[in-house]
Tab-separated table of C-alpha atoms and ligand atoms in Angstrom:
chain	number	residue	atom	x	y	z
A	1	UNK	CA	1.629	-12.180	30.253
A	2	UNK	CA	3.635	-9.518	29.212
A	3	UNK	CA	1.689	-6.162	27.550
A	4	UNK	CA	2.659	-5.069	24.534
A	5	UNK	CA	1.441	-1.491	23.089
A	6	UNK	CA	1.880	-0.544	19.546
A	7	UNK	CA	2.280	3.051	17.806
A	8	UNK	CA	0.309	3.592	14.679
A	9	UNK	CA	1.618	6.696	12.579
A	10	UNK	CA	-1.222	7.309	10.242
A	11	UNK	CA	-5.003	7.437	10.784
A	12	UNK	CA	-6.929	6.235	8.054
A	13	UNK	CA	-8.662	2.544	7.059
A	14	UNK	CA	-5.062	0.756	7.256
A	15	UNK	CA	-4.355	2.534	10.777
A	16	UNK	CA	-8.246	1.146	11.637
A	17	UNK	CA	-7.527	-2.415	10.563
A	18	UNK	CA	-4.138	-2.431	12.140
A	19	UNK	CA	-5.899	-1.746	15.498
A	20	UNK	CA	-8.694	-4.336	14.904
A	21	UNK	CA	-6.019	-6.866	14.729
A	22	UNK	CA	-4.244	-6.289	17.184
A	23	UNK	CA	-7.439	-5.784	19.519
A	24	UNK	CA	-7.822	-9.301	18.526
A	25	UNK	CA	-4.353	-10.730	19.601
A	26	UNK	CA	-4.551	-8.373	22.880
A	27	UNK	CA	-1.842	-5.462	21.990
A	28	UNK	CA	-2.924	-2.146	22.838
A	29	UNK	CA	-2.918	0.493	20.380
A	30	UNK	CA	-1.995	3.798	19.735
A	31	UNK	CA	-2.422	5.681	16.945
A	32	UNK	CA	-0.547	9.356	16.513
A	33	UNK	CA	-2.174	11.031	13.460
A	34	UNK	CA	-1.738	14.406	11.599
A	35	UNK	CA	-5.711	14.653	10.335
A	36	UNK	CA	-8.048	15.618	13.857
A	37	UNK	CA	-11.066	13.298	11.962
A	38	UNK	CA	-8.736	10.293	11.405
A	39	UNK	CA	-10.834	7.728	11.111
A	40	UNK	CA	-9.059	5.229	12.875
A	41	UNK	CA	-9.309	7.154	16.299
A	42	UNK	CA	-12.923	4.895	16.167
A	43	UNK	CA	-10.769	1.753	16.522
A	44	UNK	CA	-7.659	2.303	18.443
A	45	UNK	CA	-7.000	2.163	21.848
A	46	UNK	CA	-5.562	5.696	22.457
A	47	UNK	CA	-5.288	8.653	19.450
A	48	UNK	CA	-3.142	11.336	19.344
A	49	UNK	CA	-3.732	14.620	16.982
A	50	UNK	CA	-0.068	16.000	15.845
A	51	UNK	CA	1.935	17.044	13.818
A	52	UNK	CA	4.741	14.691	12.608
A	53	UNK	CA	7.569	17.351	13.499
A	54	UNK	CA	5.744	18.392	16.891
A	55	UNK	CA	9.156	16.616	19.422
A	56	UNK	CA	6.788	17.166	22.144
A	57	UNK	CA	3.474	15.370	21.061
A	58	UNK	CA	5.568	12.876	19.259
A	59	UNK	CA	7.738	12.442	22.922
A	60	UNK	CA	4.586	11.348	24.394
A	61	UNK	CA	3.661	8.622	22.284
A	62	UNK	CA	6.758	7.469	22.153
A	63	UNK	CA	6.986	7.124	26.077
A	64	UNK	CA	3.471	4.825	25.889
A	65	UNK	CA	4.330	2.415	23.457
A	66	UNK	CA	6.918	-0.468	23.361
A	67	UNK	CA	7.215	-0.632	18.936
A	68	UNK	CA	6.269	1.993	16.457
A	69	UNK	CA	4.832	1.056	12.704
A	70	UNK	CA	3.257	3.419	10.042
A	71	UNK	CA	-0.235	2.923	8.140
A	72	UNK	CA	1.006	4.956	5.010
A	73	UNK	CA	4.147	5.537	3.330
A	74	UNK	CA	4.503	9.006	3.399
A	75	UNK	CA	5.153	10.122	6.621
A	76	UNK	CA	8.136	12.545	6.057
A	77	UNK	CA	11.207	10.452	6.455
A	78	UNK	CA	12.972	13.105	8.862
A	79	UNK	CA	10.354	12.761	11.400
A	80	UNK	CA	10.530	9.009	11.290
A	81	UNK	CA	14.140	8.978	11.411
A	82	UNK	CA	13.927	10.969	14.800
A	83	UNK	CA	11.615	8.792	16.150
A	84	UNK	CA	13.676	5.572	15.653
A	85	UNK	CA	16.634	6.792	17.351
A	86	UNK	CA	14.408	7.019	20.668
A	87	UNK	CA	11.774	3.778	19.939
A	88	UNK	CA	12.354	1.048	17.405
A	89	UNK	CA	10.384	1.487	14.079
A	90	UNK	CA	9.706	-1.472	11.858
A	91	UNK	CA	9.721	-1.219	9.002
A	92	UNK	CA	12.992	0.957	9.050
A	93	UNK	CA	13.068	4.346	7.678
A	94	UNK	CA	15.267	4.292	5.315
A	95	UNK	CA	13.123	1.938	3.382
A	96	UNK	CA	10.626	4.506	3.547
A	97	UNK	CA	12.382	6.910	2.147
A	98	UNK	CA	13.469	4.498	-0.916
A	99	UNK	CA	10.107	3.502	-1.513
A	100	UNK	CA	8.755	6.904	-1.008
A	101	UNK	CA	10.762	8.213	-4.147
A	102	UNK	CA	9.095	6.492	-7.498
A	103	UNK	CA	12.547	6.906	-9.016
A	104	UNK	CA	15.226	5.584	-5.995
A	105	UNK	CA	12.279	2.379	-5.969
A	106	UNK	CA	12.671	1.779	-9.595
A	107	UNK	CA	16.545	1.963	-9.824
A	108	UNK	CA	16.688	-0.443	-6.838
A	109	UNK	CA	13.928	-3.061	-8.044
A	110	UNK	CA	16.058	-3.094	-11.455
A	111	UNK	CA	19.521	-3.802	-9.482
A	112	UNK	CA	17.856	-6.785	-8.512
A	113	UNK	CA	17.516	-7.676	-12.053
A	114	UNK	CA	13.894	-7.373	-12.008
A	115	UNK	CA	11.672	-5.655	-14.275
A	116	UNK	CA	10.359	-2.855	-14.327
A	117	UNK	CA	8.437	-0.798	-16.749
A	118	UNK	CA	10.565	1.442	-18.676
A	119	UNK	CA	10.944	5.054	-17.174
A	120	UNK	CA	13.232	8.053	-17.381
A	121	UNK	CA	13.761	11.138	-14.463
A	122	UNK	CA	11.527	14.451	-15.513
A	123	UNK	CA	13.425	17.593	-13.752
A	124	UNK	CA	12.029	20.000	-16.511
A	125	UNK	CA	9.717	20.142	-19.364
A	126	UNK	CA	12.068	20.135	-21.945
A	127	UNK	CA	13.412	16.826	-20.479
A	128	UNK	CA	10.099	15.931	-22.338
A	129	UNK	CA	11.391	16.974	-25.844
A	130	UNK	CA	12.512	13.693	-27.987
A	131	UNK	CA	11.302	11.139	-25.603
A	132	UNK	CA	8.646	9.303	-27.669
A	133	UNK	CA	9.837	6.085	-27.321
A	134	UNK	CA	8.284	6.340	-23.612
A	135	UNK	CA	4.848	7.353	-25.233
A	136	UNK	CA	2.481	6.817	-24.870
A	137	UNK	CA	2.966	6.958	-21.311
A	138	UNK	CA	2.474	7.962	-17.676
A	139	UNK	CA	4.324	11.154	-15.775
A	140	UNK	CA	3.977	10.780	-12.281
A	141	UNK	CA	5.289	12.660	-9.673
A	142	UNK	CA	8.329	11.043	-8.071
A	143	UNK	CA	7.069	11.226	-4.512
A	144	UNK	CA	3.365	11.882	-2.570
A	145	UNK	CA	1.415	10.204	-5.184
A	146	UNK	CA	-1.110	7.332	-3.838
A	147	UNK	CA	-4.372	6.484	-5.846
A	148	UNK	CA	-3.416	7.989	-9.204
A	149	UNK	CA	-2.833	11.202	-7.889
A	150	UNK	CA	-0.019	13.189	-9.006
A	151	UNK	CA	-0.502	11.176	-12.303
A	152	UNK	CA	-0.850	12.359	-16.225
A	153	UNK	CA	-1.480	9.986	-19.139
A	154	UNK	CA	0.338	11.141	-21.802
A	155	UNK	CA	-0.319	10.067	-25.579
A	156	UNK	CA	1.694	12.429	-27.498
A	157	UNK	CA	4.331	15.272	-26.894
A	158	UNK	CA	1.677	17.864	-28.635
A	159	UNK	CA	-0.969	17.044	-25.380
A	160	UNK	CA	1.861	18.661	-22.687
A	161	UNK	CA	0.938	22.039	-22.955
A	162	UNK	CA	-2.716	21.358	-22.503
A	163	UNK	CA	-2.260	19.556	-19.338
A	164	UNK	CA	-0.660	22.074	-16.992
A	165	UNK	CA	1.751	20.348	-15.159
A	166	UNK	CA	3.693	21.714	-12.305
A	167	UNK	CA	7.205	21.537	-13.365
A	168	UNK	CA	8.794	22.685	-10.114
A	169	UNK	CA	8.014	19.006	-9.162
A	170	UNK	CA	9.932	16.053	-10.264
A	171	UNK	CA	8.364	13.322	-12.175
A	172	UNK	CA	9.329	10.563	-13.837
A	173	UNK	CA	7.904	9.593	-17.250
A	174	UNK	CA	6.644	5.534	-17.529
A	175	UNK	CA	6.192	3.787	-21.113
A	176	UNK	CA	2.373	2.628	-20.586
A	177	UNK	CA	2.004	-1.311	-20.198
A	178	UNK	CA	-0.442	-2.977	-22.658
A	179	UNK	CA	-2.133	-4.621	-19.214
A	180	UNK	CA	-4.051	-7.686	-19.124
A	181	UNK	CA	-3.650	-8.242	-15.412
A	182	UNK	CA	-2.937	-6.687	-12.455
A	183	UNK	CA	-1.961	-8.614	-9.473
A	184	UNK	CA	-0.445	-8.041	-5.849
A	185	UNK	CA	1.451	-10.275	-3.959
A	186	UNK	CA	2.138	-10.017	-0.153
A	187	UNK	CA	4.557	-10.882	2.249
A	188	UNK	CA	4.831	-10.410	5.582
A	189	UNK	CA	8.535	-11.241	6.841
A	190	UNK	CA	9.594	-11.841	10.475
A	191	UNK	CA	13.909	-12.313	10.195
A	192	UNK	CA	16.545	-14.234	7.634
A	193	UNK	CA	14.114	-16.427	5.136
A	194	UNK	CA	11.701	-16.610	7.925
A	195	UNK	CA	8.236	-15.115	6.398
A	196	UNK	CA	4.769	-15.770	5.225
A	197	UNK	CA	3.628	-15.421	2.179
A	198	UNK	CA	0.238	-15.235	0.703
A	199	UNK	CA	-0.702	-16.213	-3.024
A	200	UNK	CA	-1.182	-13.745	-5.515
A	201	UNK	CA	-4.620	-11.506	-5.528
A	202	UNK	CA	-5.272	-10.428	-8.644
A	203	UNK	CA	-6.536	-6.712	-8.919
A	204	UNK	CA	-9.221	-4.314	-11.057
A	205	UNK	CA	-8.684	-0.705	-10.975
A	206	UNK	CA	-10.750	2.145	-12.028
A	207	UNK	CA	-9.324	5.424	-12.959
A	208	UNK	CA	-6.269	4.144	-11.245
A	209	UNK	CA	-7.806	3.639	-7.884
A	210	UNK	CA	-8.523	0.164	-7.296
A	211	UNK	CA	-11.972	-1.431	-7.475
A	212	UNK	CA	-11.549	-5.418	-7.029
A	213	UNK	CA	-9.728	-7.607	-5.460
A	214	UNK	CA	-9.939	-11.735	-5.838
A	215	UNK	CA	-8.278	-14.958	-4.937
A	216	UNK	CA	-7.459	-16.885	-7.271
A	217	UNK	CA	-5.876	-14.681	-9.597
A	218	UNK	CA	-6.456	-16.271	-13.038
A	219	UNK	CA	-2.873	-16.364	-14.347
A	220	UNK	CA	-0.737	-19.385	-14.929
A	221	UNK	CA	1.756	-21.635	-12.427
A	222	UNK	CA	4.736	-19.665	-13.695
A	223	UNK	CA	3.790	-15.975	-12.830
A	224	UNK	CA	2.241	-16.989	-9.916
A	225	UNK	CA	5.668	-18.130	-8.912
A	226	UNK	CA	8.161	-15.881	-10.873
A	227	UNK	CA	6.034	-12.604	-8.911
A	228	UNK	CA	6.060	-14.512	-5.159
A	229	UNK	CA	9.940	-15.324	-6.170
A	230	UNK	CA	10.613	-11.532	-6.651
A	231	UNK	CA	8.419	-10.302	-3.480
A	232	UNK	CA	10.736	-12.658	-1.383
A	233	UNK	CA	13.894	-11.364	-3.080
A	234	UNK	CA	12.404	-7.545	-2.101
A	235	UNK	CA	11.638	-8.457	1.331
A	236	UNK	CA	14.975	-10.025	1.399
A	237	UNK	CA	17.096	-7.171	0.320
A	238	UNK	CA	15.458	-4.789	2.100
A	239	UNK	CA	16.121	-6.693	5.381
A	240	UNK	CA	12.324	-6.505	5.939
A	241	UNK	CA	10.310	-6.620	9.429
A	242	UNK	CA	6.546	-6.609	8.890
A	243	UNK	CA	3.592	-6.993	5.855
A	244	UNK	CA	4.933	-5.661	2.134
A	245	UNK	CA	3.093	-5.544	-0.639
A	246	UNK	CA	4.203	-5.845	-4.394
A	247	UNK	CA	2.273	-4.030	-6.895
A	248	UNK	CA	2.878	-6.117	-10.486
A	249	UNK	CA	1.739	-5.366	-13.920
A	250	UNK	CA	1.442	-8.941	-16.374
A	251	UNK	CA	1.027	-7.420	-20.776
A	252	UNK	CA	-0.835	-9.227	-23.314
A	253	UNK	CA	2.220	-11.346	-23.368
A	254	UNK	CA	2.288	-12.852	-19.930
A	255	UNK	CA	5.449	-10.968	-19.372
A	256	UNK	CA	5.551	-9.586	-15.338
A	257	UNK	CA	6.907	-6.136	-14.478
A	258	UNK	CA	7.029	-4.854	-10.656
A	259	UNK	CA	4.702	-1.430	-10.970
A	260	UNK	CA	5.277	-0.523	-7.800
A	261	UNK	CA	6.586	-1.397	-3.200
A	262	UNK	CA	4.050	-0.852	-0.267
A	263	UNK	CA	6.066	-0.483	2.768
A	264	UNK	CA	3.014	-1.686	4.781
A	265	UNK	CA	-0.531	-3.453	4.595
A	266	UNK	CA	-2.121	-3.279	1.669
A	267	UNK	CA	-5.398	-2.398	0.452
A	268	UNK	CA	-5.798	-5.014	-2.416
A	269	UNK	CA	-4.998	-7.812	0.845
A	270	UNK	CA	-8.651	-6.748	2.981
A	271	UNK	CA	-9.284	-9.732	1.801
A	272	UNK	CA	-7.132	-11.837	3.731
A	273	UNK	CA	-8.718	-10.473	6.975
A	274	UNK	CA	-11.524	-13.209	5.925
A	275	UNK	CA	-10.087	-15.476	4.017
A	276	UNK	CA	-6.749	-16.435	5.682
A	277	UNK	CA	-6.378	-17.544	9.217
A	278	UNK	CA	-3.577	-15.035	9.802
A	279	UNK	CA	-4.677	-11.792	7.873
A	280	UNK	CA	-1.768	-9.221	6.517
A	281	UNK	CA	-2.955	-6.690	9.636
A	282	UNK	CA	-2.191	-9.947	12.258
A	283	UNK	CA	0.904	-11.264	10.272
A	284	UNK	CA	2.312	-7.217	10.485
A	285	UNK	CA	2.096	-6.966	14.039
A	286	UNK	CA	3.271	-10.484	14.793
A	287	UNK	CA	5.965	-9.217	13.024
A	288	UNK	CA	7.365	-5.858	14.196
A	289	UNK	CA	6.372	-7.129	17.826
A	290	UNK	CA	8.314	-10.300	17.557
A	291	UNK	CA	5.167	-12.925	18.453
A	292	UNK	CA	5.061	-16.021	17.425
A	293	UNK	CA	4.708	-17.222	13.557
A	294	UNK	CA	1.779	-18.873	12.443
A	295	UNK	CA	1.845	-20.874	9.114
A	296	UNK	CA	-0.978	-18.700	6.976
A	297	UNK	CA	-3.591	-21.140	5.783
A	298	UNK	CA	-6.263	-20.159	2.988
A	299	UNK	CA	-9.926	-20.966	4.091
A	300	UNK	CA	-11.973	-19.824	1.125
A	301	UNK	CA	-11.690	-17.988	-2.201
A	302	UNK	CA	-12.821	-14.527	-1.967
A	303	UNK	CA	-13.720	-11.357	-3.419
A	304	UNK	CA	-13.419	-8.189	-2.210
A	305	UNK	CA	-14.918	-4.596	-3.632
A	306	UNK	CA	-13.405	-1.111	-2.456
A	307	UNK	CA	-16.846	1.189	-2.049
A	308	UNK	CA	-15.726	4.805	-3.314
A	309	UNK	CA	-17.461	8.028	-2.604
A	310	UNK	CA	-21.263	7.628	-2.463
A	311	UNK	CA	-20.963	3.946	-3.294
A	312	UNK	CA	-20.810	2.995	0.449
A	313	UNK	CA	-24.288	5.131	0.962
A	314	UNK	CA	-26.547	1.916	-0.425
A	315	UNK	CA	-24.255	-0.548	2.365
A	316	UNK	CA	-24.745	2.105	5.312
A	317	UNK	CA	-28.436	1.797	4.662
A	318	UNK	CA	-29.345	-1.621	3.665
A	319	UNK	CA	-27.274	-4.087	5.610
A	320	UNK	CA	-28.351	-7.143	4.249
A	321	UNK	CA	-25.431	-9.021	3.928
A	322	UNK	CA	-25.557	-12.513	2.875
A	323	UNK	CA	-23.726	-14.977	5.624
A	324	UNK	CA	-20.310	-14.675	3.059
A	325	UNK	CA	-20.314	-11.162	2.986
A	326	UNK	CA	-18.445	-8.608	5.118
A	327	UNK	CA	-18.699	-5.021	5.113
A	328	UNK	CA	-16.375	-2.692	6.305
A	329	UNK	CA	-17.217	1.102	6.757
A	330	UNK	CA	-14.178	2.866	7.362
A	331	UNK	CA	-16.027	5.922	9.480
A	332	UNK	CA	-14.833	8.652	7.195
A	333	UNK	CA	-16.752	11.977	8.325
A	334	UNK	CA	-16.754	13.058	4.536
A	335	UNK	CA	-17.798	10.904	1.781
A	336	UNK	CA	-15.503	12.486	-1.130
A	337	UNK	CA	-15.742	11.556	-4.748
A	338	UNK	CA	-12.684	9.590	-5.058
A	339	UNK	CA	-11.981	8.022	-2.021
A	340	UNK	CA	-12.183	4.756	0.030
A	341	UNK	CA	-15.029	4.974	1.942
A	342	UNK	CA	-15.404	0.807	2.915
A	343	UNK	CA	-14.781	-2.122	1.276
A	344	UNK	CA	-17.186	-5.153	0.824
A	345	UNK	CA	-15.313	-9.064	0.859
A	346	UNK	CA	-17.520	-12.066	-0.036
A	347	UNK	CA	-16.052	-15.320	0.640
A	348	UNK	CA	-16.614	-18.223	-2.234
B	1	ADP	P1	-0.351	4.790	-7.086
B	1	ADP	O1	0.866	5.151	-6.303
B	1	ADP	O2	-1.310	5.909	-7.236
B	1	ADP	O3	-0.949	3.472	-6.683
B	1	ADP	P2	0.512	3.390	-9.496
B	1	ADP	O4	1.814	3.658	-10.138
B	1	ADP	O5	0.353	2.080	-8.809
B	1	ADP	O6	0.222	4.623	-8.567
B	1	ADP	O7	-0.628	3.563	-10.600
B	1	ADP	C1	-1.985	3.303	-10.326
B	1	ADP	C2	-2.597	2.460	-11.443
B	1	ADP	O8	-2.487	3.155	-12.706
B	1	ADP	C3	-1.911	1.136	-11.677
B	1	ADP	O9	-2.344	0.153	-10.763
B	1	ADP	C4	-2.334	0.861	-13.134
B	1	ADP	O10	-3.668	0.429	-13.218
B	1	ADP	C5	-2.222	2.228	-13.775
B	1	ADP	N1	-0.844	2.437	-14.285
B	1	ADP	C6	0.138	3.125	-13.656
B	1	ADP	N2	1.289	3.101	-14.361
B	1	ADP	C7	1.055	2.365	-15.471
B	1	ADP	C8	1.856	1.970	-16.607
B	1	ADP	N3	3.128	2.350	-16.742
B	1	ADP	N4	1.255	1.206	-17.562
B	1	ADP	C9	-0.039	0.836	-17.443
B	1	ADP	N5	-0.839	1.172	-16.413
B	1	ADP	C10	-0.322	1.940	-15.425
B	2	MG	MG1	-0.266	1.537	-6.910
């Protein structure tokens, strides 16, 4: 049998869940990391603390693994363009660095003829002036941003000042969708029209992280086609190798928009680690180290809750899980208001 050993850029709970599954399907991993307290050193095989630009750290890991893949999106393309000319890197970098820019990702999902919310390119503050029809609305910073970060509401023009934005970033300004549903669809994609694809999960956020998670999503036979249509048309153009997600906003008028691309695993599909008997991890390295394909088949119905900051306290000390429950603690060494510190899936 031959051994395979995967490179994990990025450390945190994706990085950790990457390894698990791939402990399971006996691939080695490694995981390189920028953060010393990664969490995901608990998991993998081997970790690495380095920078992203260090050639010679970086030159190691890439001597010890056969395939490289990244946890998070915003490993600095340059870096990850270096690294693929000495290992292979799927996904490739240059659809990192299309995704990674909120504006590039936009243009390109609307080439496709797919919809989008509507937005327009902030370079300055007076680019603000006259621009009402996009309010209210959300300015965002064009790249870096991950759980609402980077991110100001806007209601009306008079409300700028007040907010102190850094203008010597670039934003662009979204008209706010009247939401009744959020939902995620993901596909993992292994050459030409070859993929798996998993229904949609419908998603809760909170402050614009996300809360919940749940299959069935409660929206009707033609969304749940029109958004797995336009995932598979992404995955397509981009010449995809791995697990995408697609991040889709549905108004009050059952109209679908594409919010936003995940280059990678995704947090609102935890879920499928339980409930499918290929989960997005699996499926992802199957993928970008060319094992076999295995038709995904659902099990159960399931729920699954992201515990933030001190929420995950209550799990760590009472574990009493009913037989359809699942809790995952990620091992952060912080808990932080704000972040993901485990997530909790109950089958139905
Ligand atoms: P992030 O990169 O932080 O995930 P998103 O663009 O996905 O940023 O925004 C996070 C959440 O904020 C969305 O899932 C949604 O709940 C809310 N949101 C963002 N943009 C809009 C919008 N244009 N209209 C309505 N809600 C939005
Ligand atoms: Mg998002």
């Amino acid at each position: 049998m031959s051994e395979i050993t995967l490179g994990i850029l990025g450390g945190g709970q994706l990085g950790s869940m990457l390894s698990l599954a791939a402990k399971k399907i006996n691939i080695k991993s490694i995981i390189y990391s920028d953060d010393k307290d990664a969490p995901a050193q608990n998991f993998c095989n081997e970790f690495i603390y380095g920078k992203y630009y260090d050639k010679e750290k970086i030159y190691d890991f890439i001597k010890k693994v056969n395939v490289i893949t990244f946890e998070f999106e915003n490993i600095p393309f340059e870096a990850l363009n270096e690294i693929s000319k000495l290992k292979s890197v799927y996904p490739k970098p240059s659809i990192n660095r299309l995704i990674q820019h909120r504006l590039a990702e936009k243009d390109f999902i609307n080439k496709l003829n797919i919809r989008t919310t509507r937005y327009v390119s902030i370079e300055k503050k007076s680019d603000l002036e006259s621009l009402e029809e996009f309010l209210p609305g959300i300015l965002k910073t064009t790249t870096m941003g991950y759980d609402g970060k980077g991110q100001y509401p806007i209601k009306n023009l008079e409300e700028i000042d007040k907010l102190n934005i850094d203008f010597s970033k670039e934003y662009i300004l979204e008209k706010l969708v009247k939401l009744k549903k959020e939902i995620s669809v993901i596909v993992t994609r292994f050459s030409n029209n070859k993929y798996e694809i998993y229904e949609p999960i419908e998603n809760t956020h909170e402050n614009q992280i996300l809360k919940k998670s749940k299959i069935p999503a409660e929206i009707n036979n033609k969304l749940i086609e029109q958004s797995k249509e336009w995932s598979l048309q992404i995955s397509e153009e981009l010449k995809y190798i791995g697990t995408l997600c697609v991040e889709f906003f549905i108004d009050r008028n059952d109209n679908l928009y594409v919010n936003e691309i995940a280059p990678r695993v995704h947090n609102s599909g935890h879920l499928t680690i339980n409930a499918f008997n290929v989960s997005q991890f699996e499926n992802h390295i199957r993928a970008v180290c060319s094992l076999e394909q295995i038709p995904i088949k659902k099990l159960h119905n399931a729920e699954m809750i992201n515990l933030i900051g001190n929420q995950i306290e209550d799990y760590r000390r009472n574990l009493k899980l009913k037989d359809n429950q699942f809790f995952f603690d990620y091992l952060k060494k912080e808990i932080k208001d704000k972040r993901k510190m485990g997530h909790l899936t109950t089958l139905k």
